CSV table of C-alpha atoms in Angstrom, one decimal:
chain,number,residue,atom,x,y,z
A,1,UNK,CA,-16.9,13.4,-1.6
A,2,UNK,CA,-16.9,10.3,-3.3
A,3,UNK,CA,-15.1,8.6,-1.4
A,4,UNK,CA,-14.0,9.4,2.3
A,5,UNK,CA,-13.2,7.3,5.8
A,6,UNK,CA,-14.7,8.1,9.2
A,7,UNK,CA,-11.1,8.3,10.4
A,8,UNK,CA,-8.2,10.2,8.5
A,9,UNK,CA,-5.6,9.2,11.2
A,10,UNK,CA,-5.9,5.9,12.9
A,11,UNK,CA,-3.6,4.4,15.5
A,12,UNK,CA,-2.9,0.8,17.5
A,13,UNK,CA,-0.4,-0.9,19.3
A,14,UNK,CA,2.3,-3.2,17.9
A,15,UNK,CA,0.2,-6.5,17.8
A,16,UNK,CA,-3.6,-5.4,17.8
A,17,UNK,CA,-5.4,-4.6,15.2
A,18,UNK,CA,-7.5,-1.5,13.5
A,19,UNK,CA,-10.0,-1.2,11.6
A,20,UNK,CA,-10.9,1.6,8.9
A,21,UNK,CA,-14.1,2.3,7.8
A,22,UNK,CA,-14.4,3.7,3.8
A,23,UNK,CA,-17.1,5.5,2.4
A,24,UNK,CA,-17.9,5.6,-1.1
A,25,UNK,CA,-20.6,7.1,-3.2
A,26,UNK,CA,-23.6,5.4,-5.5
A,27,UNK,CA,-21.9,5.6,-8.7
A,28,UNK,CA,-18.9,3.9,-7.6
A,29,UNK,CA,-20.9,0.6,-6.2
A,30,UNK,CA,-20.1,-1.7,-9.2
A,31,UNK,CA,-16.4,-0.3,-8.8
A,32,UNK,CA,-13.2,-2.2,-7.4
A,33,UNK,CA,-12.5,-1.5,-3.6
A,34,UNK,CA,-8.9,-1.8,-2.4
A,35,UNK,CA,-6.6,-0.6,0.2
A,36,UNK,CA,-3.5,0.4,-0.7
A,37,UNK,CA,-0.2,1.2,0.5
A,38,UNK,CA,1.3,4.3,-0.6
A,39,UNK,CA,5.4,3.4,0.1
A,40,UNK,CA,4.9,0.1,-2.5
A,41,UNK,CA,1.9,0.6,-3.9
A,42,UNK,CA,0.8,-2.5,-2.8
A,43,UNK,CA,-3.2,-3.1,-2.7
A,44,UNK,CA,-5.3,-5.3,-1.2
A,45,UNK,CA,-8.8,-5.7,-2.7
A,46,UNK,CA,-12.2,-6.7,-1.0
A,47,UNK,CA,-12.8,-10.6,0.0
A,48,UNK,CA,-9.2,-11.0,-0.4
A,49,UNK,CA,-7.1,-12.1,2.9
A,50,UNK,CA,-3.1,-11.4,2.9
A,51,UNK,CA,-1.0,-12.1,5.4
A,52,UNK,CA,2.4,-10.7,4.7
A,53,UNK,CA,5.0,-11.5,7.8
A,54,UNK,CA,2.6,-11.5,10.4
A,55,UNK,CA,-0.2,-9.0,9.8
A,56,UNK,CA,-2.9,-9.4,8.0
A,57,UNK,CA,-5.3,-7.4,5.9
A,58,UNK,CA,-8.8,-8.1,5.6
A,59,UNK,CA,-11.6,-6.2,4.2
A,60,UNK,CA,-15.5,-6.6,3.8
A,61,UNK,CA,-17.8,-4.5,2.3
A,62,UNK,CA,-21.6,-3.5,2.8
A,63,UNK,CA,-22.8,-2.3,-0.1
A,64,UNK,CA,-26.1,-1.3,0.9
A,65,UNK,CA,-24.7,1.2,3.4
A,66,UNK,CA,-21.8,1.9,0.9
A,67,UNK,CA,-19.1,1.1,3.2
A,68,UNK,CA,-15.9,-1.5,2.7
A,69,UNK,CA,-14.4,-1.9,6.0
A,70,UNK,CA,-10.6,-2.7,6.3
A,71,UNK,CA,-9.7,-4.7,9.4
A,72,UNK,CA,-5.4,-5.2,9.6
A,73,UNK,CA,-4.4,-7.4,12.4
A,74,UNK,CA,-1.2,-8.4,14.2
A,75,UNK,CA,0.4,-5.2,13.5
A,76,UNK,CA,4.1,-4.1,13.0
A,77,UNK,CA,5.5,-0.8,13.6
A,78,UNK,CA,6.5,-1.0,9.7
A,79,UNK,CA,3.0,-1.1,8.8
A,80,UNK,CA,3.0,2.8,9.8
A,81,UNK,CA,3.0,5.2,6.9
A,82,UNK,CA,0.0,6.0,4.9
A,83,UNK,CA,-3.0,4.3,3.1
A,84,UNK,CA,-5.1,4.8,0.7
A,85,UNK,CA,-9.1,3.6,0.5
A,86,UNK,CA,-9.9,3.2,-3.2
A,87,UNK,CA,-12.9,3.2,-5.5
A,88,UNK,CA,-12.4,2.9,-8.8
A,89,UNK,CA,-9.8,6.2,-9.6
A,90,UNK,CA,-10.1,7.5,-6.5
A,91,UNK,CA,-8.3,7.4,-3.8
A,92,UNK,CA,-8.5,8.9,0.0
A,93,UNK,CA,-5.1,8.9,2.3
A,94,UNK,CA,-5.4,7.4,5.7
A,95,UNK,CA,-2.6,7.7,8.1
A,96,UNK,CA,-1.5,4.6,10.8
A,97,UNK,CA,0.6,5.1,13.2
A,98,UNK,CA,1.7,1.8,15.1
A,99,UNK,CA,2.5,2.9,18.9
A,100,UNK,CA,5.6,0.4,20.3
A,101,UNK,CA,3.8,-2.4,22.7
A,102,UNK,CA,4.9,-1.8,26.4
A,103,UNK,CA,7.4,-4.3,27.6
């Protein structure tokens, strides 16, 4: 595939932080990467840092090994739901699931 992730399904606990590893193919190098949310549509694109409440998004990219690698930290159990790793057009769904700290 054009694009894919090494993990469909990721999980962490409320307060850590995951990371997401997107694979993309040769012809979409030169294209934009994001990560995006499906519920709002909301995207966050490569070298960009947003912190929203308290979590934060940041991704980085190695283009050589075709990889842009999303790293959310501080998480909230309403930052479960899906994602979606981008190139270009495509797009590839990745589920989080934020498991409730222990008290």
């Amino acid at each position: 595939p054009d694009v894919s992730v090494v993990n469909s399904s990721v999980s962490g606990h409320e307060g850590g932080d995951i990371s997401v590893e997107c694979l993309y193919g040769s012809r979409y190098q030169n294209e934009n990467k994001k990560w995006c949310r499906y519920k709002d549509q909301s995207c966050y694109t490569v070298g960009r840092t947003d912190t929203s409440q308290n979590s934060s998004v940041q991704i980085s990219e190695d283009d050589r090994r075709r990889i842009f690698t999303v790293l959310m930290t501080g998480l909230r159990l309403t930052d479960s739901g899906w994602y979606f790793c981008s190139a270009g057009e495509l797009l590839y769904p990745v589920q989080l699931t934020v498991i409730e700290a222990e008290p």
